[in-house]
mmCIF file of C-alpha atoms in Angstrom:
data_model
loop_
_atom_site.group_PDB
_atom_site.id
_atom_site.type_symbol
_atom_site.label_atom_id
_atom_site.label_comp_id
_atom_site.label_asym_id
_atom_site.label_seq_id
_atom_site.Cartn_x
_atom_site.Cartn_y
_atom_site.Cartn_z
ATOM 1 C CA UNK A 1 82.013 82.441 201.698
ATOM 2 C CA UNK A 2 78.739 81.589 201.482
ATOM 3 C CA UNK A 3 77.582 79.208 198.487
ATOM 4 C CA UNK A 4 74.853 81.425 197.494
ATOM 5 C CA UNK A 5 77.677 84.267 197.633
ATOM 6 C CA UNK A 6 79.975 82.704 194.957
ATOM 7 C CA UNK A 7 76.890 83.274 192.011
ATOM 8 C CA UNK A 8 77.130 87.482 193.019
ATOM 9 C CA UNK A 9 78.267 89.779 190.170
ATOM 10 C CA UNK A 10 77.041 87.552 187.392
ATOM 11 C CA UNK A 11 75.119 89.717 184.736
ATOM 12 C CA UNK A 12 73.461 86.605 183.600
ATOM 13 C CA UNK A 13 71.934 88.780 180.684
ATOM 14 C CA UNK A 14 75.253 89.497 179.370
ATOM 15 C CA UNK A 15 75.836 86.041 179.147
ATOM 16 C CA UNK A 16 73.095 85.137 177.549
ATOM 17 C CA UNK A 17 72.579 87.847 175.192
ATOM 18 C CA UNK A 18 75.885 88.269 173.751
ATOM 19 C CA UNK A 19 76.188 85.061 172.021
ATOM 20 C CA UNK A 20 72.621 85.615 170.839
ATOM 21 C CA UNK A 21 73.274 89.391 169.750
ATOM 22 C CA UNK A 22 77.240 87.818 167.986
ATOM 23 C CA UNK A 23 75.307 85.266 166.201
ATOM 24 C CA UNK A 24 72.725 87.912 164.555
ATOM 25 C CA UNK A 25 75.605 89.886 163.392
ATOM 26 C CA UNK A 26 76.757 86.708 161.959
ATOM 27 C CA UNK A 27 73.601 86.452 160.191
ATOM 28 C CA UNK A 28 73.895 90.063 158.673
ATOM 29 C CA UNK A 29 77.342 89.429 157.401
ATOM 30 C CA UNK A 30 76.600 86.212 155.687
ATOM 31 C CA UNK A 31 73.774 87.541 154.440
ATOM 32 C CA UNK A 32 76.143 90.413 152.790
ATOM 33 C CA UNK A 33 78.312 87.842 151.676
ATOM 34 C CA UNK A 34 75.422 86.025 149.320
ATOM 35 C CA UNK A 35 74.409 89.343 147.847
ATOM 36 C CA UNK A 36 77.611 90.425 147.321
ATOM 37 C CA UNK A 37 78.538 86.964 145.776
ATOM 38 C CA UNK A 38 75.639 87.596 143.755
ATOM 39 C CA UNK A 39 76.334 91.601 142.569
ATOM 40 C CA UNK A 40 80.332 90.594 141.770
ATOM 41 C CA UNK A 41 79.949 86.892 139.738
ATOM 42 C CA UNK A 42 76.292 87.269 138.433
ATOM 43 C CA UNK A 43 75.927 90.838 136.850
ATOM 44 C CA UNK A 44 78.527 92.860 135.518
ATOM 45 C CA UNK A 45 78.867 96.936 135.688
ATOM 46 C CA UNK A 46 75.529 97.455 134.065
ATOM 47 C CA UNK A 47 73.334 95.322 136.059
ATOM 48 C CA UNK A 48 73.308 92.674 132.866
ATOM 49 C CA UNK A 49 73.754 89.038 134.051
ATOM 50 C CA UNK A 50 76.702 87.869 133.237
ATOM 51 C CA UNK A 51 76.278 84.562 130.850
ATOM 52 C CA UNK A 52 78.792 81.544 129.883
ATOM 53 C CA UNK A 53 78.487 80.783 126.240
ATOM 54 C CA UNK A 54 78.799 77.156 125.339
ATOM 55 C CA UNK A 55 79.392 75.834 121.524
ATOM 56 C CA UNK A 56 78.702 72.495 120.053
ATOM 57 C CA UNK A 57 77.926 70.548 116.938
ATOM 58 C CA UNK A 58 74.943 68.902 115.488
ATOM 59 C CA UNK A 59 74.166 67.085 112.477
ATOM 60 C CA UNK A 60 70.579 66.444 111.002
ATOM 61 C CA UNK A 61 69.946 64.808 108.107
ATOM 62 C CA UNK A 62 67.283 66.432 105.188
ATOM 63 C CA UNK A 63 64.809 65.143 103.175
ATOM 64 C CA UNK A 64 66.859 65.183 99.733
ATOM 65 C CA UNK A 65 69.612 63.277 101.521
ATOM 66 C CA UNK A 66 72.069 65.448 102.570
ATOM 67 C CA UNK A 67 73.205 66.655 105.975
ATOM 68 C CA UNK A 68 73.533 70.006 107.950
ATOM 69 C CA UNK A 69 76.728 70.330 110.492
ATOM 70 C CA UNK A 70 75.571 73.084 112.589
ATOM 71 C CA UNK A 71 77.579 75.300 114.985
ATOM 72 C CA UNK A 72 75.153 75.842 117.976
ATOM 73 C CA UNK A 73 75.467 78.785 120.625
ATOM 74 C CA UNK A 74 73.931 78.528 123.887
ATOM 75 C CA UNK A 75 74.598 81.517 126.387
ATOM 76 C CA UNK A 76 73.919 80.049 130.110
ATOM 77 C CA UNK A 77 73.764 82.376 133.249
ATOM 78 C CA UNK A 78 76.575 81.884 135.356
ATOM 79 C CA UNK A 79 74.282 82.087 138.471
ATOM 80 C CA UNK A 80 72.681 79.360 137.157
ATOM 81 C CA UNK A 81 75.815 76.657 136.514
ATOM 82 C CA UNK A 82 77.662 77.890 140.312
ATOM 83 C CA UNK A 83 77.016 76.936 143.849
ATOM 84 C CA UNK A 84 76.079 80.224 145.371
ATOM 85 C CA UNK A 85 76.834 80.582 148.608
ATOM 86 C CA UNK A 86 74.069 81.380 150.953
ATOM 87 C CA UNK A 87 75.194 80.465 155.179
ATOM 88 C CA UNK A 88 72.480 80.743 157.413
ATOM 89 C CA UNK A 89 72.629 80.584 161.259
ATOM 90 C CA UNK A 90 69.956 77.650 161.903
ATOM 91 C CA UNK A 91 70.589 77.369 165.425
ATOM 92 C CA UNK A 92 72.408 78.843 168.623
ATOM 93 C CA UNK A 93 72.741 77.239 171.808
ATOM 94 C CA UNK A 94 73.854 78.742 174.701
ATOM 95 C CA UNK A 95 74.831 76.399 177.841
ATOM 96 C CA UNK A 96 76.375 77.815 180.866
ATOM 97 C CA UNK A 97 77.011 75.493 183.955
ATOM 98 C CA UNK A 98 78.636 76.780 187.489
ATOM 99 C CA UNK A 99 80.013 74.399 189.948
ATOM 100 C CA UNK A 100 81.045 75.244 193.464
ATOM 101 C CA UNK A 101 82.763 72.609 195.776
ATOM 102 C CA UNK A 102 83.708 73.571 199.116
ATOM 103 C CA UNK A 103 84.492 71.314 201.841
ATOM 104 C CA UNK A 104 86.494 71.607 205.027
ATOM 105 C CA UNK A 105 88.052 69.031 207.165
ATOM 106 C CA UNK A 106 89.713 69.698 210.877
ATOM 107 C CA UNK A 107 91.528 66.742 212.628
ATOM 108 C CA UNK A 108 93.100 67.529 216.430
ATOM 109 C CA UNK A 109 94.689 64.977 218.280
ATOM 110 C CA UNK A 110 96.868 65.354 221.531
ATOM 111 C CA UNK A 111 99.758 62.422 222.863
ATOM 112 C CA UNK A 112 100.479 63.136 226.537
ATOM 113 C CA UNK A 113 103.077 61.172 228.248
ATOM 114 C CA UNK A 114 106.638 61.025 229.791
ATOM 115 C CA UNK A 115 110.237 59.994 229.199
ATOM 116 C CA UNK A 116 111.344 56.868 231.557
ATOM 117 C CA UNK A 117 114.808 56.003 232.022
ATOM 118 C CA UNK A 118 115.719 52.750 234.341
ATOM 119 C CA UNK A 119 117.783 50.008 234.768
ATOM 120 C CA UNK A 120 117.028 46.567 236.058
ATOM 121 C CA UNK A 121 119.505 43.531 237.061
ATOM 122 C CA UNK A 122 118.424 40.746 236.258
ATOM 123 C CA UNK A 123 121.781 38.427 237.361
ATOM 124 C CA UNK A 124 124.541 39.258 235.988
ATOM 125 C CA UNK A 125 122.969 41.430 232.932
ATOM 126 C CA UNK A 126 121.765 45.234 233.280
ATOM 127 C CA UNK A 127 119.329 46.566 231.145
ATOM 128 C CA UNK A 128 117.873 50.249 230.299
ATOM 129 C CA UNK A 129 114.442 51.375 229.365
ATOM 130 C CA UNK A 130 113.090 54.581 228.248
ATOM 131 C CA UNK A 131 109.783 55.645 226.606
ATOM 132 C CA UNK A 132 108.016 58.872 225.502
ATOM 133 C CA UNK A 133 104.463 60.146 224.571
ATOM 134 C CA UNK A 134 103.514 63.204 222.172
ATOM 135 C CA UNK A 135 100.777 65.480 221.317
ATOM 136 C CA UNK A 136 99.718 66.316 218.251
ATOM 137 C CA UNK A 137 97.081 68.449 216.422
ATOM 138 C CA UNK A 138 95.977 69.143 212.687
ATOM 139 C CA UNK A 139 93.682 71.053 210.692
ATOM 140 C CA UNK A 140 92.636 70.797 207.150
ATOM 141 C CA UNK A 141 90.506 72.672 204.908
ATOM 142 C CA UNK A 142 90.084 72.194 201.106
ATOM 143 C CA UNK A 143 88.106 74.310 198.582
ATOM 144 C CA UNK A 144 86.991 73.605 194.413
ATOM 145 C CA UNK A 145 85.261 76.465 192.175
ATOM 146 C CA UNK A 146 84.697 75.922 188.551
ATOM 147 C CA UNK A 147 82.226 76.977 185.468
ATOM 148 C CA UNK A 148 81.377 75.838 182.390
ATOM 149 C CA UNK A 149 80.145 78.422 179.484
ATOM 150 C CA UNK A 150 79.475 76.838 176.029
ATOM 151 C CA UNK A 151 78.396 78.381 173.010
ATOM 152 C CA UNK A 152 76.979 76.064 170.106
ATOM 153 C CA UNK A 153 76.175 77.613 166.646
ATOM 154 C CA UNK A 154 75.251 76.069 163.335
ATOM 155 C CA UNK A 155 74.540 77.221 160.199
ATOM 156 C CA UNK A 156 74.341 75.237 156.894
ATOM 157 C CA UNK A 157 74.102 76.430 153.028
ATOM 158 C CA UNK A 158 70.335 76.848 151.661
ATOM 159 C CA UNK A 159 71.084 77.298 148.330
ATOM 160 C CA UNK A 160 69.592 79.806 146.007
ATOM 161 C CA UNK A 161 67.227 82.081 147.675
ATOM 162 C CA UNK A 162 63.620 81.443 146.618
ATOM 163 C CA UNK A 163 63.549 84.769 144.641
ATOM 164 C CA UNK A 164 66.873 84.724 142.896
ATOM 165 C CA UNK A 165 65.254 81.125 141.542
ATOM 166 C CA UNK A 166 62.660 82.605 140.266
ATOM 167 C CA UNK A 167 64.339 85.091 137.952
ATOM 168 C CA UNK A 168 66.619 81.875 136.844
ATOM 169 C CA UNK A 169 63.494 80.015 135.738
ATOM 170 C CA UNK A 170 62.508 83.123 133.989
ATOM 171 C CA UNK A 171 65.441 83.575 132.094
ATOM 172 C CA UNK A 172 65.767 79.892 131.287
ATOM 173 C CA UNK A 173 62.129 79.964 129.795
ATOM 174 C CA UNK A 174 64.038 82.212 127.041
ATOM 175 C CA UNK A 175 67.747 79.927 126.961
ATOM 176 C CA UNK A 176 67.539 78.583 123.579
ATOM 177 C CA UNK A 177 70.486 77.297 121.508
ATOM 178 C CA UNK A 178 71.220 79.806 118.329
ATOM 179 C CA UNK A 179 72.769 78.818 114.871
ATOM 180 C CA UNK A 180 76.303 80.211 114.291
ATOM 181 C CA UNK A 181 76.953 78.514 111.328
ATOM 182 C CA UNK A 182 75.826 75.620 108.966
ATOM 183 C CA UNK A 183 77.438 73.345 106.432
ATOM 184 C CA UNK A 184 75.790 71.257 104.187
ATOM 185 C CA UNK A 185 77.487 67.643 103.930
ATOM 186 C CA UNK A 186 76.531 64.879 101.940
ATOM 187 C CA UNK A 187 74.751 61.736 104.123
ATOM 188 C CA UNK A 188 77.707 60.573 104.610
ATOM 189 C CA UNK A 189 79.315 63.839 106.485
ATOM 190 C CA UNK A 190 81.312 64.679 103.006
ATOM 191 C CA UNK A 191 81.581 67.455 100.844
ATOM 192 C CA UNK A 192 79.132 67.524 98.054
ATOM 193 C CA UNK A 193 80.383 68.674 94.454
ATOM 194 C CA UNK A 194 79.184 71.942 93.105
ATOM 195 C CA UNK A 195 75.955 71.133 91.268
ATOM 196 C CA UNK A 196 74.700 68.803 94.483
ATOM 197 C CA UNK A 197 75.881 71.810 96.721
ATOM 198 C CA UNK A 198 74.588 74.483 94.760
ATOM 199 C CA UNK A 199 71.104 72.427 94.810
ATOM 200 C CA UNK A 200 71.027 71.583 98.951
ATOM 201 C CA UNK A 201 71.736 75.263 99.243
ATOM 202 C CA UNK A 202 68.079 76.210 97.661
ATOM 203 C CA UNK A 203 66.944 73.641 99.054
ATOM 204 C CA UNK A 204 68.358 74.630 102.619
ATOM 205 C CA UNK A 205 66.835 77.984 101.885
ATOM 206 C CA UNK A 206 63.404 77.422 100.916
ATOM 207 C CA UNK A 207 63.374 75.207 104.130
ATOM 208 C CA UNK A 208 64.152 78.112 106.168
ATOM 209 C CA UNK A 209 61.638 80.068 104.588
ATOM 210 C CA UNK A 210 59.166 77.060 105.325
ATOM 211 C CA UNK A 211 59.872 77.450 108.712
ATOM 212 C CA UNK A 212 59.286 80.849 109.218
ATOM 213 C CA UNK A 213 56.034 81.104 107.546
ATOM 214 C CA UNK A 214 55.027 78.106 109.803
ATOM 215 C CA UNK A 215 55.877 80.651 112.943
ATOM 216 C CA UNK A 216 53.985 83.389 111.514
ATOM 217 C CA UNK A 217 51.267 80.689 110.691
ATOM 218 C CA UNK A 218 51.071 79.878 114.866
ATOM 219 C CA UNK A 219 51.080 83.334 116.338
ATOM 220 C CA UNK A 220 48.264 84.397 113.554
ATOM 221 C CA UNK A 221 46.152 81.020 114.526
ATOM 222 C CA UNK A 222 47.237 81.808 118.174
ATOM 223 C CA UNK A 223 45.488 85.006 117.641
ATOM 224 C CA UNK A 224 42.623 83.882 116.127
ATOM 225 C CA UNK A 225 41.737 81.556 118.701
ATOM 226 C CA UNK A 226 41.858 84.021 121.535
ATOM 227 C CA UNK A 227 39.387 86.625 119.318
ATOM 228 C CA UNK A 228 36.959 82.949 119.029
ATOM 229 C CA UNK A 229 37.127 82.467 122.476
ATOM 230 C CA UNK A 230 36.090 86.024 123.606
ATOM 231 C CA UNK A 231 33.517 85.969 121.217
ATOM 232 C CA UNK A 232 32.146 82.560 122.951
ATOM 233 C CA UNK A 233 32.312 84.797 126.223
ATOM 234 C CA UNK A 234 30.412 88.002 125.285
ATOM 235 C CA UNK A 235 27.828 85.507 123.549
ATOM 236 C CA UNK A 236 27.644 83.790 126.766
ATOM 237 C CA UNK A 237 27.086 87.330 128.705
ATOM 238 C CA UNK A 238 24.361 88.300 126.812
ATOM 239 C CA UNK A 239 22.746 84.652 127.268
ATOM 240 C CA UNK A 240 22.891 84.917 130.840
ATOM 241 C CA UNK A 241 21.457 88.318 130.581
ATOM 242 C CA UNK A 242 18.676 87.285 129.113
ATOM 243 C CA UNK A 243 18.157 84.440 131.484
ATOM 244 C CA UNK A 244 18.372 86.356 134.254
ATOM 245 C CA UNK A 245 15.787 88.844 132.905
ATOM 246 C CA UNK A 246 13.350 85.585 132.254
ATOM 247 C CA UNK A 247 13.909 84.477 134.959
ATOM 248 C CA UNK A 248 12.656 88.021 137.001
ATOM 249 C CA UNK A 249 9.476 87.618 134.766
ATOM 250 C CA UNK A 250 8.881 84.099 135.633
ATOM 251 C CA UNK A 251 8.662 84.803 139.678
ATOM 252 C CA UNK A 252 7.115 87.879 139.001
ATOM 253 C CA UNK A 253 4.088 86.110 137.444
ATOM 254 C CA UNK A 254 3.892 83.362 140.525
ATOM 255 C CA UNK A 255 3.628 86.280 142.966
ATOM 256 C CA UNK A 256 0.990 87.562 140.907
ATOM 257 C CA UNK A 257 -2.229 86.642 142.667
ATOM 258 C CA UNK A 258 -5.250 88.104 140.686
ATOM 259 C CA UNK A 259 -3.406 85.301 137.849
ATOM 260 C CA UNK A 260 -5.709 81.980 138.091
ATOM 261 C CA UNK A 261 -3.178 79.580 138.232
ATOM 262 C CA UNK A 262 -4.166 77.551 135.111
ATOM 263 C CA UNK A 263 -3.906 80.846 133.030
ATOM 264 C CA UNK A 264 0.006 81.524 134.787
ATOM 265 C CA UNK A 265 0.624 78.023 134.364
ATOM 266 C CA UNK A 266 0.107 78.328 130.411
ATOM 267 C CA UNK A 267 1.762 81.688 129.997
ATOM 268 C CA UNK A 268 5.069 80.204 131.862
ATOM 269 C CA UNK A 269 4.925 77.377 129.188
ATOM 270 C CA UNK A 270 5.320 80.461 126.881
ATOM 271 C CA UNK A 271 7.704 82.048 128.598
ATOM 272 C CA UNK A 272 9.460 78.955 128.924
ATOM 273 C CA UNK A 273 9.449 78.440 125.517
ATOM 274 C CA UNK A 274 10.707 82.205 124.034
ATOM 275 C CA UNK A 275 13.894 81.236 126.277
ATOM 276 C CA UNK A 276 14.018 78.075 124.644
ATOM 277 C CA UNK A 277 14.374 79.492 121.475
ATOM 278 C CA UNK A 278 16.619 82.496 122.496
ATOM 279 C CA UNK A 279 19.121 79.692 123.996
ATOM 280 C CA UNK A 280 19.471 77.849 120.706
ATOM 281 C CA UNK A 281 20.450 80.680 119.122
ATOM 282 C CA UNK A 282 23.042 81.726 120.904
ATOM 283 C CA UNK A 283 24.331 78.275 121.467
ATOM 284 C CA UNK A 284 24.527 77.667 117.453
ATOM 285 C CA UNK A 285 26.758 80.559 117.590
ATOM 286 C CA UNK A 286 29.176 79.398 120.462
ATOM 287 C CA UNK A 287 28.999 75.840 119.041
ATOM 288 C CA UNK A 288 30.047 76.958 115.688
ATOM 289 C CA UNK A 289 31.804 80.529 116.061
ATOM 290 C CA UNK A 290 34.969 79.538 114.234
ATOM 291 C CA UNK A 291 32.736 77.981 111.012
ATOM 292 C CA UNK A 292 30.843 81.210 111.402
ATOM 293 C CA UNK A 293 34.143 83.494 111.097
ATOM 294 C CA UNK A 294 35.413 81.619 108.621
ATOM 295 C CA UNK A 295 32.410 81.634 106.429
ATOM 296 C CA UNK A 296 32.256 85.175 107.094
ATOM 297 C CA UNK A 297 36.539 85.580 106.278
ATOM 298 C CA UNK A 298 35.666 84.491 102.588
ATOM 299 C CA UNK A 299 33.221 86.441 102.153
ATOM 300 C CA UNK A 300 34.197 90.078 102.377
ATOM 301 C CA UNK A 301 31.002 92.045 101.719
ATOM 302 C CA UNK A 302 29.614 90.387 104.519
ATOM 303 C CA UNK A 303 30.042 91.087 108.228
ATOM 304 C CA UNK A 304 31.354 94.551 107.617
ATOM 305 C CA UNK A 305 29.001 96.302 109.617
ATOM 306 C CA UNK A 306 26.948 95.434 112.812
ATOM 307 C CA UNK A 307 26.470 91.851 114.075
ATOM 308 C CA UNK A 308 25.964 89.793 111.349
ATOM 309 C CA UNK A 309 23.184 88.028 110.199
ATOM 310 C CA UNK A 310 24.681 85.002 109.556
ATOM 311 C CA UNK A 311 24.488 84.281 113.141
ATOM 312 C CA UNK A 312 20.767 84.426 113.077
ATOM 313 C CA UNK A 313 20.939 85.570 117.254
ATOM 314 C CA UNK A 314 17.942 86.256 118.936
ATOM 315 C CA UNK A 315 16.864 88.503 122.064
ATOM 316 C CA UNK A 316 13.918 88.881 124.838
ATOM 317 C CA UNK A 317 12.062 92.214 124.942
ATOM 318 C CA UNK A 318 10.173 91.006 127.856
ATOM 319 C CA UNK A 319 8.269 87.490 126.857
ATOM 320 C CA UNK A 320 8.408 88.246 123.583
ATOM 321 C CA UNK A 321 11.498 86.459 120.816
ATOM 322 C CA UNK A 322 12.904 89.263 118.763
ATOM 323 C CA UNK A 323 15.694 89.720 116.436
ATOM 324 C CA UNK A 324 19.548 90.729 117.798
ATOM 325 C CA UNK A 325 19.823 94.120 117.845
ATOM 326 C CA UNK A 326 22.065 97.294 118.524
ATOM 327 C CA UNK A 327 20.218 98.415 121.425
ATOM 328 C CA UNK A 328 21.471 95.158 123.178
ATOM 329 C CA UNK A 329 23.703 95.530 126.191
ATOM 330 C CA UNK A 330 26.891 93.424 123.991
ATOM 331 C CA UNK A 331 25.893 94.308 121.142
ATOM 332 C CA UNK A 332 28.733 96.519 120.390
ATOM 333 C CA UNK A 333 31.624 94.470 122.295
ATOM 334 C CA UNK A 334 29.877 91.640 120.218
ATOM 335 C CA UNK A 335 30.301 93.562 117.206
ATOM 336 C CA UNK A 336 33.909 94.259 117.461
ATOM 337 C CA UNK A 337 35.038 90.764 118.538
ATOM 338 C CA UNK A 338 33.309 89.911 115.425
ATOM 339 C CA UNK A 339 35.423 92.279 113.142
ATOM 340 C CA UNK A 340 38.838 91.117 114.621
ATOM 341 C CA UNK A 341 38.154 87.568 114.548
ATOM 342 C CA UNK A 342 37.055 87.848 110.537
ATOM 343 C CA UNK A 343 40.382 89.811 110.153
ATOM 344 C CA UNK A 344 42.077 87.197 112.177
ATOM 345 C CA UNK A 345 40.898 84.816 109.923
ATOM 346 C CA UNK A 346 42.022 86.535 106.618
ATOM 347 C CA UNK A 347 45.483 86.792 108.063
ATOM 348 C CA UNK A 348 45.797 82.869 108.810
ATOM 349 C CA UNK A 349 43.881 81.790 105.390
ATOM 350 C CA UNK A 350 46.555 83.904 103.328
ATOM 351 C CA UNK A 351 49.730 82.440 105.618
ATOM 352 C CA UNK A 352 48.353 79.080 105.254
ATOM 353 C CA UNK A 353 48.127 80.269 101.389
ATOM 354 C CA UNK A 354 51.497 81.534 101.382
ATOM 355 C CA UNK A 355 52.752 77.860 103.250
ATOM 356 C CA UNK A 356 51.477 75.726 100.354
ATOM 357 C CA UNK A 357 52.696 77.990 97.888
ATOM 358 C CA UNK A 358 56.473 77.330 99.117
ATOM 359 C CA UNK A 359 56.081 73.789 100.243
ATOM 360 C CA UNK A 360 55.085 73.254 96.626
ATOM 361 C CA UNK A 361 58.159 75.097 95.419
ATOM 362 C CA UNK A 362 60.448 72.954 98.221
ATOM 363 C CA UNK A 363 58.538 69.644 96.409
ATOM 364 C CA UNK A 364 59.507 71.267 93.098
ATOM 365 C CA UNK A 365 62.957 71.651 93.840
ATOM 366 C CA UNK A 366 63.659 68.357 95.282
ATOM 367 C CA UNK A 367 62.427 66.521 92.058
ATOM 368 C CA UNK A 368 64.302 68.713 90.007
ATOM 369 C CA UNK A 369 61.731 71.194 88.764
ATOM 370 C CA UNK A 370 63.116 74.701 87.595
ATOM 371 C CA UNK A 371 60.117 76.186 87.339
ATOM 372 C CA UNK A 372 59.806 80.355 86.943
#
């Protein structure tokens, strides 16, 4: 047979493709394992994540001298604490070598000869000879067929898919420890008598009380920075309004050529000098918005309707400086802002009120005041 003959029936595509086709259908499975991993050990019947809850003690020591021993809860996700596993097929190689050997060997040889028989006297003695001659022939033929087909795959773990990650940062954001319990101790980690127990317990109280208000104090100041720094914005639209609208006056006049240019030159000094004072205005205002509010907070008669004067804001009605008025394109958003940032501002003065009131009663009670 022919060399070329023994590569005939091959279906090289087979051989090729199957390993290629096995090794997606790995992928599929072992993609099916991680999310079934994930369904069975991370979320239980009711598509809640499943969560290990760890306990542990602290002690901190207060400002009167005693000590809290608090019992701590911290509930974990368990996707977060266990190698998840996630198989990928990186790489397939396919190798596939043939080898054909054939070789073929013939050896004929051929002996010709005859058989001899004799005798010879030589004396006394007699002696016989004889002698023969063969032919011979071989032939030899030898043949070697072999293949090779291998098949390398790898795959390696990639940890936590990118968007399972990202729902385990979000949850940590909100993985806080929680109080169970607390016991108040003496400095020394003892039990206090009843009077010094009795005492740390208001005194315990009053501190949680502290720390509450100071929360409520941070989201109300939280809010009453965001309404300052939208008011700083619309002020800031209605500036660039106006310089915008100058600004189409201003190249208006220089196109204008029945102007002598000594008369435009003067009245763009003017015009110049209207935005000028416009600017200020509204710069005062986003310089000193929060003073303004809070001016405006403890006074409550003021600021109750429209923009207020306080602000002392003026517009353009074209080159001419006039007061800040409702028919102003933010006038209204301006007004608004204004409104929620005065009642943001009542809400944080009467927290902050409410703080010194108790941090004054906490001061009382640690020097031994009983006041009513």
């Amino acid at each position: 047979m022919a060399i070329a003959e023994q590569f005939a029936g091959l279906e090289m595509d087979k051989l090729i493709g199957a390993p290629l086709v096995a090794a997606a259908d790995a992928s599929i499975s072992l993609a099916n394992s991680t999310a079934d991993f994930i369904n069975r050990v991370g979320f239980d019947k009711n598509n809640n994540a499943r969560t290990v809850k760890f306990m542990y003690q602290q002690r901190s020591v207060n400002e009167d001298g005693t000590s809290n021993l608090d019992e701590m809860k911290v509930d974990v996700p368990i996707l977060a604490i266990v190698p998840i596993p996630n198989l990928q097929v990186d790489e397939v190689n396919v190798l596939f070598d043939m080898e054909v050997k054939q070789s073929e060997k013939r050896d004929m040889g051929m002996d010709v000869g005859a058989t001899v028989t004799g005798s010879l006297g030589v004396g006394w003695a007699k002696v016989s000879v004889s002698g023969s001659v063969s032919a011979h022939s071989s032939h030899t033929r030898s043949s070697d067929n072999s293949a090779k087909y291998h098949v390398d795959v790898r795959a390696a773990n990639h940890g936590i898919p990118e968007g399972l990650a990202r729902v385990l940062d979000m949850m940590a954001v909100n993985i806080s420890p929680s109080l169970v319990n607390s016991t108040i101790k003496d400095g020394n980690g003892q039990n206090l008598a009843e009077d010094a127990r009795l005492k740390a317990e208001r005194l315990k109280g009053l501190r949680q009380e502290i720390s509450q208000i100071e929360k409520r104090l941070s989201a109300a100041q939280d809010g009453l920075d965001n309404d300052i720094r939208q008011l700083k914005k619309i002020a800031s639209t209605q500036q660039n309004i106006y310089q915008s609208n100058m600004l189409r006056l201003i190249n208006s006049l220089k196109k204008d050529e029945s102007r002598e240019k000594e008369q435009g030159d003067q009245t763009e000094i003017v015009y110049g000098q209207a935005m000028d004072e416009v600017n200020q205005s509204w710069n005062m205002l986003k310089n000193q918005a929060a003073d303004f509010i809070k001016m405006l907070a403890d006074n409550p008669d003021t600021g109750k309707e429209g923009v207020s004067e306080l602000f002392a804001l003026k517009a353009l009605k074209e080159e001419k400086v006039i007061s800040y008025g409702e028919e102003e394109s933010c006038y209204k958003a301006l007004e608004s802002t204004q409104k929620n940032a005065i009642a943001s501002q009542i809400r944080v003065s009467q927290i902050e009120t409410e703080l010194s009131s108790k941090k004054q009663e906490y001061n009382d009670a640690i020097a031994g005041k009983t006041g009513e």
